[in-house]
Short mmCIF file of C-alpha atoms in Angstrom, two decimals:
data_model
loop_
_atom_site.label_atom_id
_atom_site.label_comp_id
_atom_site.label_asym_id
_atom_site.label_seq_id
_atom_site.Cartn_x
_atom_site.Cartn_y
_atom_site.Cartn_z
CA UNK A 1 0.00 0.00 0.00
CA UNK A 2 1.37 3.40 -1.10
CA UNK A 3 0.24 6.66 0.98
CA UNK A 4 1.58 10.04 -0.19
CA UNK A 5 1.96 12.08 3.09
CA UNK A 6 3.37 15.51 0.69
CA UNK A 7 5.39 16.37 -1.38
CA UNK A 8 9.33 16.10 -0.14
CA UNK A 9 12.32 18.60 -1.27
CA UNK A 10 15.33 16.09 -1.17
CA UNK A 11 18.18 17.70 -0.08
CA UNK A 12 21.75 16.71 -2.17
CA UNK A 13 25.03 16.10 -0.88
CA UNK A 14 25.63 18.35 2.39
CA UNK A 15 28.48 17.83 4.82
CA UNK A 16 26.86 19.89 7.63
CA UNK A 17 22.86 19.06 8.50
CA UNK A 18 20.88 21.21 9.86
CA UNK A 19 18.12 19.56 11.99
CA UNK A 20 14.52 21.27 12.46
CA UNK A 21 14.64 24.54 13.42
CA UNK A 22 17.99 24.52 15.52
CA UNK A 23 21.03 22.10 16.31
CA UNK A 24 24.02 21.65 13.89
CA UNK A 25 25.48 17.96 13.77
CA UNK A 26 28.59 17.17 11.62
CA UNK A 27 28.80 14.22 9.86
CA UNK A 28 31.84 12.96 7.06
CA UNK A 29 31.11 12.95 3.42
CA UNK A 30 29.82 10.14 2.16
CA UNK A 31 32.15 7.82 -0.31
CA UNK A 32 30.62 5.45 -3.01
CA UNK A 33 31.67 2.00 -1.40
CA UNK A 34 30.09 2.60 2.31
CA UNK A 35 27.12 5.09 1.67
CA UNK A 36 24.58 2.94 0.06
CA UNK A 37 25.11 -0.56 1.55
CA UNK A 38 23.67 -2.23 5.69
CA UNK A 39 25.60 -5.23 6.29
CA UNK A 40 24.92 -5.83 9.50
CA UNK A 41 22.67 -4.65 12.66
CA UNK A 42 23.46 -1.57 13.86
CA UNK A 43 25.04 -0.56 10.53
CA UNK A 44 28.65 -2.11 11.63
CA UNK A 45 30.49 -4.81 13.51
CA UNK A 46 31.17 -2.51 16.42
CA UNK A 47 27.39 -2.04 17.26
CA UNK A 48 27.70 1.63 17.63
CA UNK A 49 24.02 2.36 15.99
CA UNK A 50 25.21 5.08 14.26
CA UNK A 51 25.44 5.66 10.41
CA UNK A 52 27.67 8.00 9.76
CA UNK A 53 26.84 9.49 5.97
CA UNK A 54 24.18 11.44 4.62
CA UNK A 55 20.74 9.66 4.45
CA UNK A 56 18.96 11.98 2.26
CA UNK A 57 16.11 12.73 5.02
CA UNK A 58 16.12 15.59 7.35
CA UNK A 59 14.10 17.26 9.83
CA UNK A 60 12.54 19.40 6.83
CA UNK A 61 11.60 16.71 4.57
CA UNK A 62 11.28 13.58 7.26
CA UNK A 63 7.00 14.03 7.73
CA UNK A 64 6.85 14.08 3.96
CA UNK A 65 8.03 10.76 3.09
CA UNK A 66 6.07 8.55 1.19
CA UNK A 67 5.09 4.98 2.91
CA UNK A 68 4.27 1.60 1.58
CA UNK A 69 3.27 -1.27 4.04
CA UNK A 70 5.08 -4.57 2.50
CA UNK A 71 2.83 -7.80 3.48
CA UNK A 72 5.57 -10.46 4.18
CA UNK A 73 4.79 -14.28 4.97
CA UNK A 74 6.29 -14.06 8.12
CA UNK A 75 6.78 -11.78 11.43
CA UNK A 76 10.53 -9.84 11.51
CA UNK A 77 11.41 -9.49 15.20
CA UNK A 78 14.70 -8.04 14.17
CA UNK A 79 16.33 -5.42 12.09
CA UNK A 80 16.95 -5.54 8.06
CA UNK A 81 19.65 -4.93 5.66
CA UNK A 82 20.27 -2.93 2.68
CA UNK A 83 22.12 -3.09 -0.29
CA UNK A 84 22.12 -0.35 -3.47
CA UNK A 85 21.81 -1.61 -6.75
CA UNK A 86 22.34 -5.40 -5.85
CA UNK A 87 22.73 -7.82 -8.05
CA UNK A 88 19.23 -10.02 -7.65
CA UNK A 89 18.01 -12.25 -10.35
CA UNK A 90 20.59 -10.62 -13.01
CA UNK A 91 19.51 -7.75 -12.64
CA UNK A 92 19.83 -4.61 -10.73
CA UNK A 93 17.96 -3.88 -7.57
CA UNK A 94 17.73 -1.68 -4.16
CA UNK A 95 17.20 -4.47 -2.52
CA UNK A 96 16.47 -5.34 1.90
CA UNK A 97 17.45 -8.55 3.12
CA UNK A 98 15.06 -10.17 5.94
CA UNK A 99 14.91 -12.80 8.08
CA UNK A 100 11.56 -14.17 9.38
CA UNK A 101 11.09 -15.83 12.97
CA UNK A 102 10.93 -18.92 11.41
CA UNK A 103 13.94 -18.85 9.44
CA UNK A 104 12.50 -17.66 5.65
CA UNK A 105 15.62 -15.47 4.29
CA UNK A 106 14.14 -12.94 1.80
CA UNK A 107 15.43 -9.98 -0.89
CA UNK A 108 12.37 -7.59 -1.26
CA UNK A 109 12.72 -5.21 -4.12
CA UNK A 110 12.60 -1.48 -2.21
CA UNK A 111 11.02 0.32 -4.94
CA UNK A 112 8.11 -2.04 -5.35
CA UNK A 113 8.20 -4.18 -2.21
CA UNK A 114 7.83 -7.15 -4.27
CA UNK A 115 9.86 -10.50 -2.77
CA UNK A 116 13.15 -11.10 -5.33
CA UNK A 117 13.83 -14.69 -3.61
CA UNK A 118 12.86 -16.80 -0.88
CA UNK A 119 14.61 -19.15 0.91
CA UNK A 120 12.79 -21.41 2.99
CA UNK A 121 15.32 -23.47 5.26
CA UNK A 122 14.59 -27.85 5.00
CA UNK A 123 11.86 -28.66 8.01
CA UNK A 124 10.78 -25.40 8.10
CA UNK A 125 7.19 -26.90 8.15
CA UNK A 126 7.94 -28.78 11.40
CA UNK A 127 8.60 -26.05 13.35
CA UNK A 128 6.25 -22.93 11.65
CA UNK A 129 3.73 -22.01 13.90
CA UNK A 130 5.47 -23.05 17.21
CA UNK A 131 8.03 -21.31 19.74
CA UNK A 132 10.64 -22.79 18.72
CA UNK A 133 11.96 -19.18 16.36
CA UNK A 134 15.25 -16.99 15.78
CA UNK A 135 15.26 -13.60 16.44
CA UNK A 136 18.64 -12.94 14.48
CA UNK A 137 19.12 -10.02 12.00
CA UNK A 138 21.38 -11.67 9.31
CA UNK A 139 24.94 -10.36 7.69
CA UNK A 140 26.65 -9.51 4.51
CA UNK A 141 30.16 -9.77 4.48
CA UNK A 142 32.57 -7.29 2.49
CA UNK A 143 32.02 -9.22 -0.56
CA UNK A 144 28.44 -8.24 -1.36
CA UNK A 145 27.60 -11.27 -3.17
CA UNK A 146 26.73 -13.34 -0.27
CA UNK A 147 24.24 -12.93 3.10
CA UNK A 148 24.35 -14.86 6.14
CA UNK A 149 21.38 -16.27 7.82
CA UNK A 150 20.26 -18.16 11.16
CA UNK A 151 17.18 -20.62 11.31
CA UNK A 152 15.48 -21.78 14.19
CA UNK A 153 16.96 -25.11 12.96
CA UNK A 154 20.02 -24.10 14.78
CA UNK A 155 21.85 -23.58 11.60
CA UNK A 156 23.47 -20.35 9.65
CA UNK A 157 23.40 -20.47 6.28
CA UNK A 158 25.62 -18.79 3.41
CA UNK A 159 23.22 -17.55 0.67
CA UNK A 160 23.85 -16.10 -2.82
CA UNK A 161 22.16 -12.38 -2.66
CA UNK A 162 21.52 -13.18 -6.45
CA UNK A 163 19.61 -16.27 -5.96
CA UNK A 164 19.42 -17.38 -2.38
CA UNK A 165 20.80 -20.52 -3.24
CA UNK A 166 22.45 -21.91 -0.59
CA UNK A 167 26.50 -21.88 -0.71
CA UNK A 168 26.88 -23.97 3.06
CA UNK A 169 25.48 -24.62 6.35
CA UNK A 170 26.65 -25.30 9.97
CA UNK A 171 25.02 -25.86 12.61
CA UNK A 172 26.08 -23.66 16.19
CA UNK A 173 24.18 -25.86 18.48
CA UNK A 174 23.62 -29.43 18.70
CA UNK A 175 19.77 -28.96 20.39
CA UNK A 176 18.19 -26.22 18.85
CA UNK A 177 14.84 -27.40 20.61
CA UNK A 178 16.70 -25.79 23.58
CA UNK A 179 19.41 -23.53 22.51
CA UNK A 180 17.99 -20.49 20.25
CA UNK A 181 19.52 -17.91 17.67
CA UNK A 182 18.29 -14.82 19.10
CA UNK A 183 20.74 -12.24 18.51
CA UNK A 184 22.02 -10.51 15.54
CA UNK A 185 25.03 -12.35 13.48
CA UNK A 186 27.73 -10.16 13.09
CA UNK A 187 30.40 -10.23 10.56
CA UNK A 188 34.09 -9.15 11.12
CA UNK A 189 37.85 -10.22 8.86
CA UNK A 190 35.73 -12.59 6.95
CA UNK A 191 34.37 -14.40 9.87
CA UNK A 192 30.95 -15.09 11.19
CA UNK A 193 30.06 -14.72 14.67
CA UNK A 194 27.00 -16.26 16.49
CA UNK A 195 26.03 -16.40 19.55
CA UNK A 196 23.01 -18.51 21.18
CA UNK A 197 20.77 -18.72 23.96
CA UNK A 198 17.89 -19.87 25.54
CA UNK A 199 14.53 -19.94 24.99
CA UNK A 200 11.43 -18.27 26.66
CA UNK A 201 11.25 -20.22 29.99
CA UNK A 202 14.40 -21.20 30.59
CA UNK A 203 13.80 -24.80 29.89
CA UNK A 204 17.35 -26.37 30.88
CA UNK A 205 19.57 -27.54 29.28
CA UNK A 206 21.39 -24.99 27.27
CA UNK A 207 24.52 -22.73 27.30
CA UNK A 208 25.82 -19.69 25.62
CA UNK A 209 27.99 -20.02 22.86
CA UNK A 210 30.34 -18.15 20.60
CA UNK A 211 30.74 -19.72 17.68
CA UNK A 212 33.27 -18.25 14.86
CA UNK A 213 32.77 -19.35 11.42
CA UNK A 214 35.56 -19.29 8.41
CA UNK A 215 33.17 -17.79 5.90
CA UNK A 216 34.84 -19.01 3.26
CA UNK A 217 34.72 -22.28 3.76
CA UNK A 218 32.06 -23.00 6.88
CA UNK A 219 33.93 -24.24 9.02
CA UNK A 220 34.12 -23.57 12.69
CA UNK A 221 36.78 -21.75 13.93
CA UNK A 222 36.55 -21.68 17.36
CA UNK A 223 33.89 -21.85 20.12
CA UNK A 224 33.73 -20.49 23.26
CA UNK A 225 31.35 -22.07 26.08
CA UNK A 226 29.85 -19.67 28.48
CA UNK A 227 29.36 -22.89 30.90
CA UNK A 228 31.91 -25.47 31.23
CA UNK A 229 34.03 -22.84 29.19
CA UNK A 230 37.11 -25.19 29.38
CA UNK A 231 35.66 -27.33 26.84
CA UNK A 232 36.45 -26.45 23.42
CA UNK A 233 33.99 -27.01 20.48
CA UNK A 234 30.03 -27.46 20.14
CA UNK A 235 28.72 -29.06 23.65
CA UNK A 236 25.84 -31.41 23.68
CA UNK A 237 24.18 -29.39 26.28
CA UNK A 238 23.10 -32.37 28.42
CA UNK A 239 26.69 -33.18 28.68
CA UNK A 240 27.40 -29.93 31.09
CA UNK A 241 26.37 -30.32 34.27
CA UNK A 242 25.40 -26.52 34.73
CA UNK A 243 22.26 -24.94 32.35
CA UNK A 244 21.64 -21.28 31.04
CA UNK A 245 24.27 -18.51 30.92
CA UNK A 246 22.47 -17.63 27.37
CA UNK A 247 24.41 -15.00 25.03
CA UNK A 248 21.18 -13.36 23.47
CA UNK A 249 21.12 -9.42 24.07
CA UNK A 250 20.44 -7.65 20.39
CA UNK A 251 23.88 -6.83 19.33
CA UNK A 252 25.15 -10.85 20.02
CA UNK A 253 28.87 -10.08 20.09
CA UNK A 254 30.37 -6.81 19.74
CA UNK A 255 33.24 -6.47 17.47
CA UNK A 256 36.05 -3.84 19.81
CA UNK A 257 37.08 -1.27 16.75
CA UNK A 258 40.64 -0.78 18.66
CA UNK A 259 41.59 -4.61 19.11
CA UNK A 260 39.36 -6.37 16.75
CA UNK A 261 38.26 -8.57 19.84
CA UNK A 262 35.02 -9.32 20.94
CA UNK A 263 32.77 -8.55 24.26
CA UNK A 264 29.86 -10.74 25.22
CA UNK A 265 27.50 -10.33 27.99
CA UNK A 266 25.89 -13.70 29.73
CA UNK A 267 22.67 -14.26 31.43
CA UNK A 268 20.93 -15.59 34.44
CA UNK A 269 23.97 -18.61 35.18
CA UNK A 270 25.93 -19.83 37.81
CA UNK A 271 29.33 -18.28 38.46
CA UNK A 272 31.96 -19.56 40.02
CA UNK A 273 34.78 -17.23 38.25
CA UNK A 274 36.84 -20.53 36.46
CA UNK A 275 34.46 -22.71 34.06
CA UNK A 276 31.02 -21.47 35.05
CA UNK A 277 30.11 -17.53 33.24
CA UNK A 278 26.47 -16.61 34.16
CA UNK A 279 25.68 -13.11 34.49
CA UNK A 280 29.03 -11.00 33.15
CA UNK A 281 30.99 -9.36 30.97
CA UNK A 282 33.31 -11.45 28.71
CA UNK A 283 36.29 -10.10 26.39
CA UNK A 284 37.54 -13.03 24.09
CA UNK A 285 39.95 -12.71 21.51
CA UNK A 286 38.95 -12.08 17.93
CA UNK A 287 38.71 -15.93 17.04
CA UNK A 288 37.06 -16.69 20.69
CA UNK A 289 40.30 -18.77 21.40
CA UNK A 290 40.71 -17.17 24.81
CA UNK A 291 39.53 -14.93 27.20
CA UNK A 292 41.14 -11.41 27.36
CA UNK A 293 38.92 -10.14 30.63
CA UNK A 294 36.23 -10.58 32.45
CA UNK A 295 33.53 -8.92 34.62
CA UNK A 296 30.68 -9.41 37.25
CA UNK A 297 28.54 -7.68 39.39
CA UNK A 298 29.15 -8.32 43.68
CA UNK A 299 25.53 -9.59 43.26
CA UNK A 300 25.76 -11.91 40.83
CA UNK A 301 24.52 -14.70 43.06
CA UNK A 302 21.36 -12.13 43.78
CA UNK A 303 20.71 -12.11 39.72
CA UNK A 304 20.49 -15.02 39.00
CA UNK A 305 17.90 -16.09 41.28
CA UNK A 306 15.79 -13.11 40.85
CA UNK A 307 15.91 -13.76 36.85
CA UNK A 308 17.72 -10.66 36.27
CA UNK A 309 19.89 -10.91 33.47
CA UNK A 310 23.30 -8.91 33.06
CA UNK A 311 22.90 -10.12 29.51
CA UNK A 312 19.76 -8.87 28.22
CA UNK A 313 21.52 -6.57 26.39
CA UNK A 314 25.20 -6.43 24.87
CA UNK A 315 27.83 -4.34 26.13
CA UNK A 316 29.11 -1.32 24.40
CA UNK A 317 32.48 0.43 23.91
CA UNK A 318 32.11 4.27 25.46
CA UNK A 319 36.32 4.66 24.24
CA UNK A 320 39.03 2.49 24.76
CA UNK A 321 39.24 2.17 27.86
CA UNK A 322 35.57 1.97 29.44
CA UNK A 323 32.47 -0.13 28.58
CA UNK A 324 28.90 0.14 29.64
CA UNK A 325 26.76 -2.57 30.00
CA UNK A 326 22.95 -2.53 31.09
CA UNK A 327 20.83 -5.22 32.50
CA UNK A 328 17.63 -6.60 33.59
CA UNK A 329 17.79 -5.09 36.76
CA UNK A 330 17.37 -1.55 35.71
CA UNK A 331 21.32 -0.43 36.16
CA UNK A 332 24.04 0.76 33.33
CA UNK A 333 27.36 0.32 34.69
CA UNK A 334 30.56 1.94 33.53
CA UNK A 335 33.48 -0.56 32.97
CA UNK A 336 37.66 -0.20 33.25
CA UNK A 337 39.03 -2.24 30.83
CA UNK A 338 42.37 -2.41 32.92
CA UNK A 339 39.82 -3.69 35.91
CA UNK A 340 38.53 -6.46 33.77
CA UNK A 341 41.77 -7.73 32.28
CA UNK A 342 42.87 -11.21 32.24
CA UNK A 343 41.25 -15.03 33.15
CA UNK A 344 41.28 -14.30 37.44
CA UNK A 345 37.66 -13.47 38.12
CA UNK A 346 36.91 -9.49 38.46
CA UNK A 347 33.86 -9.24 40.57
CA UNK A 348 32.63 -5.71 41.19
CA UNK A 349 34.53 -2.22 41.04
CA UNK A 350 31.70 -0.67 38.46
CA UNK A 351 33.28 3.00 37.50
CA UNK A 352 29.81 4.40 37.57
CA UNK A 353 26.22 2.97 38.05
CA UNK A 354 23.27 5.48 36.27
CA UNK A 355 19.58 3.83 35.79
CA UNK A 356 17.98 3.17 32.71
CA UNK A 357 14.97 5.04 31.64
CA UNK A 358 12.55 4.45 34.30
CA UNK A 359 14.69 2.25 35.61
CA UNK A 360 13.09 -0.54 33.54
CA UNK A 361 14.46 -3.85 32.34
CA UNK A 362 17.16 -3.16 29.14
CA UNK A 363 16.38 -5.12 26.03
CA UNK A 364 17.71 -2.94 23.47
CA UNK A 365 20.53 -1.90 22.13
CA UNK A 366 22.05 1.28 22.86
CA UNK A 367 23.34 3.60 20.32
CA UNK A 368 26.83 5.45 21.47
CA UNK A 369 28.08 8.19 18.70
CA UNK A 370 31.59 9.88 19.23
CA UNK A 371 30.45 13.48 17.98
CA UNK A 372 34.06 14.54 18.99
CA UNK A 373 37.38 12.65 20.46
CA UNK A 374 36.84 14.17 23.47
CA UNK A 375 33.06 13.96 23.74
CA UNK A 376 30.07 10.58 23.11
CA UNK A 377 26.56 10.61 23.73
CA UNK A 378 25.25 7.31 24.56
CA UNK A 379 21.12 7.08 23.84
CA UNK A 380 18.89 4.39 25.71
CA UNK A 381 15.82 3.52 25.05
CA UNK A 382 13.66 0.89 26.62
CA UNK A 383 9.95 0.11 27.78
CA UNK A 384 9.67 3.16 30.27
CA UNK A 385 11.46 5.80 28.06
CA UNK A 386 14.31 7.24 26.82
CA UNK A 387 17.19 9.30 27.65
CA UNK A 388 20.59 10.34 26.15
CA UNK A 389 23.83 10.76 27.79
CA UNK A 390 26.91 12.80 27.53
CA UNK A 391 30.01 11.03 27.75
CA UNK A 392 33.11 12.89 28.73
CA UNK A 393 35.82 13.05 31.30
CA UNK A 394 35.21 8.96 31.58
CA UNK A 395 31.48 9.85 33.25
CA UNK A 396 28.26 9.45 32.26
CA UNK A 397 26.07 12.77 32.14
CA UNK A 398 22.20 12.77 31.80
CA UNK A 399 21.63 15.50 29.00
CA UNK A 400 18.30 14.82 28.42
CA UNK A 401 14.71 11.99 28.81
CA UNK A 402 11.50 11.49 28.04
CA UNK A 403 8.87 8.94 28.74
CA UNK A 404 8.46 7.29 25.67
CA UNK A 405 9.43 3.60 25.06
CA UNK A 406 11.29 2.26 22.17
CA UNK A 407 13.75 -0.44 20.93
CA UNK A 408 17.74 -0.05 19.75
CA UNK A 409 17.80 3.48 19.04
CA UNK A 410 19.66 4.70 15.52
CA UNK A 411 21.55 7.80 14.80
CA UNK A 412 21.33 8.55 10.99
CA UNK A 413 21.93 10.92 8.96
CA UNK A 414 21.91 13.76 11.73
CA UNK A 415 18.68 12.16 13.49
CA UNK A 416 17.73 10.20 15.87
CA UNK A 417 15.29 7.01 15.13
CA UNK A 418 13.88 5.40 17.61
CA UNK A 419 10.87 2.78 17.16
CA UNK A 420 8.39 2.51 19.93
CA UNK A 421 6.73 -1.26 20.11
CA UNK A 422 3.80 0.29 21.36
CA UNK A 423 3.13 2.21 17.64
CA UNK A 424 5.30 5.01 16.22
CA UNK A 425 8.89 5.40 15.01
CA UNK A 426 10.16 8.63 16.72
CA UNK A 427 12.45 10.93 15.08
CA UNK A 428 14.43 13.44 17.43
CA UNK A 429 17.02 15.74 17.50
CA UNK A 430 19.79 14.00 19.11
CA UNK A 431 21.78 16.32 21.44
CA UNK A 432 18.11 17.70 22.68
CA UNK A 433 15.53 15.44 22.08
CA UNK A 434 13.21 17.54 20.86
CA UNK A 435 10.97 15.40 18.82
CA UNK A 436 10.87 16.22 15.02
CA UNK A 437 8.31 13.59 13.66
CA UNK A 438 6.17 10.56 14.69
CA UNK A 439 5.92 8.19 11.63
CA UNK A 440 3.11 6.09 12.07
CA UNK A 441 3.35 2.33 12.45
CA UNK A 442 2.01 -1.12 13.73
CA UNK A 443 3.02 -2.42 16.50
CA UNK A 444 6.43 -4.45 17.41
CA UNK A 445 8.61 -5.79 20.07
CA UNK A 446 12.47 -5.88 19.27
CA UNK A 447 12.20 -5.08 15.71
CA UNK A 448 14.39 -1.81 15.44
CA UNK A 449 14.70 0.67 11.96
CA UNK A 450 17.20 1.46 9.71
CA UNK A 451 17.82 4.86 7.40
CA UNK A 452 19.66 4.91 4.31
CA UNK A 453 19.65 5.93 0.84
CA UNK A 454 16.48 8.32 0.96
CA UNK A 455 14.76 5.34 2.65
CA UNK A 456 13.69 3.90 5.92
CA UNK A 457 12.84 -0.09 6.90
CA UNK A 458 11.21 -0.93 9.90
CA UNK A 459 9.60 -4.28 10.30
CA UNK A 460 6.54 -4.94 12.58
CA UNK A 461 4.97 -8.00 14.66
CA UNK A 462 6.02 -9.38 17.32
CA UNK A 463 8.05 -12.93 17.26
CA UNK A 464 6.23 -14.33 20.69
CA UNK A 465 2.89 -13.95 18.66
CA UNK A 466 3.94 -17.39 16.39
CA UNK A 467 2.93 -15.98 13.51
CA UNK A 468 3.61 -16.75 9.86
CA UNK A 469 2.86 -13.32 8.49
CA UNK A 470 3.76 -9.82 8.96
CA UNK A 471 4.42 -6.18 7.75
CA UNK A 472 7.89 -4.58 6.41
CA UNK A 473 7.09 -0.81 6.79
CA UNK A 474 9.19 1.29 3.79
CA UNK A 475 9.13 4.75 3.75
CA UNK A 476 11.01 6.69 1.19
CA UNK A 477 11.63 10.28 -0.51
CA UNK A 478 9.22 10.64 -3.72
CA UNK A 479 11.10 10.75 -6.70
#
């Protein structure tokens, strides 16, 4: 469906936006490799939420974008990717990339909305319908011929973006009945990185993993076990003696831009500091050969029994030296890296300890944008609200709130996105907040949006609904 909201002035090539009717946010020039291409949630491997180039939409032109409501065969609980003139089908197309909650991988044509290709993974029908899902945004790699894709199979699969033919599989858990793709895959040196978790009700047994793939050639690299972490390789989960410890906040694993390696965060788990994870903050090395640090709260013991999960979101990298991390229990703590280094347990000795909006549970992903070296803002968003904070002088300012929910915010293209799962995608001004539009929408849960290329994606439906339908919202600049 196609509704004209007015007509839109696109604005060309500008270094310098100017948002609304005040604020003045620099941003680089755009170059022709990195502008028009979104590999990967959160635009990049470092799950920063921030796209850094000129999107074509700004606060003058943003309530006069033109929307068409996509009718998909399945509910996207996720984020989706982008790619400019893709090759699809031999030919040329703008072109998202989905994945549904039951493991369909799609290329829908963003002009027309029509569906290029479908894969549909094999048993697909014996799971549809149920709770057994993935929540994972998939990947593309720097070679753009290829996307990477999880299925509540407990697979990932490599996939021509021409054809959607597959190129190889591997599995990352050995009961996916138990042990569930939930986060987004990430991409990083020509590896994949997955992480898993549990499903809704903690039936035991299950661990976190992180599982590195060889994209070329599917094969696992390494894995690194969460729970009985000295065993190397796939576990059968029955063959642990401890359950949980699931690696499932929306960013998976973060990619650190300074070291290339990457930072988990666990949840609910026991934690005994040597083989046993629940409930911290990991650093592995790139490959997830080792541990480089580690972190967790003084109450860890107090989390885990109250079913407050340290991972129900991913951590993220304020500089190099601190990271934040939020949690079920309402907190955001600031990080030392020096505190966390090395394999002897680090329990306690936060930096800093703000709340969360409201103080409610964290289940997105926070955005953090370095608007100079010297100066971050980190934005928040979760089911009570949403507030923004300076970074500077390694502390944590509040510069501004409000009381309106959403999922992983975005900063793009001098504004701020942020989807609320109640109805709505919000658009702000991002060192203010002052609201600049309300796009309306359907509802949601973690789906989350992304802005490039005169365009914006957002998917709706909710993943804990089961069902096999839903609603890819595209809005876009008139031409």
């Amino acid at each position: 469906m196609l509704r004209r909201v007015q007509r839109l002035s696109i604005v060309g090539c500008l270094i310098i936006l100017l948002l609304g009717a005040g604020g003045v946010v620099a941003f680089p020039a755009p170059n022709s490799t990195s502008t028009y291409d979104w590999r990967t949630f959160d635009w990049s491997a470092y799950r920063t939420g921030v796209y850094p180039y000129l999107t074509r939409i700004t606060g003058g032109n943003v309530n006069k974008l033109v929307l068409r409501k996509v009718q998909l065969d399945g509910t996207v609980d996720a984020s989706v990717l982008y790619r400019h003139n893709a090759r699809v089908l031999n030919a040329n197309h703008d072109a998202f990339f989905l994945t549904t909650t039951y493991g369909r991988t799609e290329a829908v044509d963003a002009n027309t909305g029509k569906v290029l290709w479908r894969f549909t993974p094999s048993g697909y029908s014996s799971w549809a319908g149920s709770a057994q899902i993935t929540t994972a945004t998939p990947a593309i790699g720097s070679s753009r011929g290829y996307v990477y894709a999880a299925a509540p199979n407990g697979y990932v699969y490599k996939l021509f973006t021409n054809t959607g033919k597959v190129v190889w599989r591997v599995a990352v858990t050995k009961l996916p009945r138990r042990e569930k793709i939930a986060s987004a895959l990430n991409w990083y040196g020509g590896r994949l990185i997955v992480t898993t978790g549990g499903y809704f009700g903690d039936a035991p047994p299950y661990q976190g993993h992180v599982v590195v793939i060889d994209t070329a050639t599917g094969h696992i690299v390494h894995v690194w076990n969460s729970l009985c972490s000295n065993r190397s390789g796939l576990l059968d989960p029955h063959s642990c003696p401890a359950s949980d410890s699931g690696i499932w906040g929306r960013s998976g694993a973060v990619v650190d831009g300074a070291t290339g390696e990457l930072l988990v965060a666990t949840g609910n788990g026991p934690w005994d500091g040597v083989t046993s994870w629940g409930d911290a903050v990991i650093r592995l090395t790139s490959d997830a050969s080792g541990m480089r640090g580690n972190y967790t709260p003084a109450n860890t013991a107090g989390l885990n029994s109250s079913d407050s999960d340290l991972g129900s979101t991913s951590p993220v990298v304020l500089d190099a030296n601190h990271v934040a991390q939020g949690g079920k229990d309402g907190k955001i703590r600031v990080l030392g890296v020096s505190q966390m280094v090395g394999v002897v347990p680090h329990k306690g000795g936060e930096l800093q300890v703000v709340p969360t909006p409201g103080g409610a549970a964290l289940f997105s992903a926070p955005a953090i944008w370095h608007q100079t070296s010297a100066l971050a803002w980190l934005f928040v968003a979760d089911g009570a609200g949403t507030d923004a904070w300076r970074w500077s002088g390694g502390k944590l300012t509040k510069a501004w709130g409000n009381g309106t929910a959403g999922t992983s915010p975005l900063l793009a293209g001098g504004l701020l996105w942020i989807y609320d799962p109640g109805g709505g995608l919000n658009v702000y001004q991002p060192t203010t907040g002052k609201l600049v539009a309300t796009l309306p929408c359907g509802g949601g849960h973690w789906n989350s949006p992304i802005a490039i290329d005169g365009r914006v994606a957002l998917p709706e439906g909710n993943a804990n609904d089961h069902r096999a339908r839903g609603v890819l919202d595209i809005w876009s600049l008139k031409k």
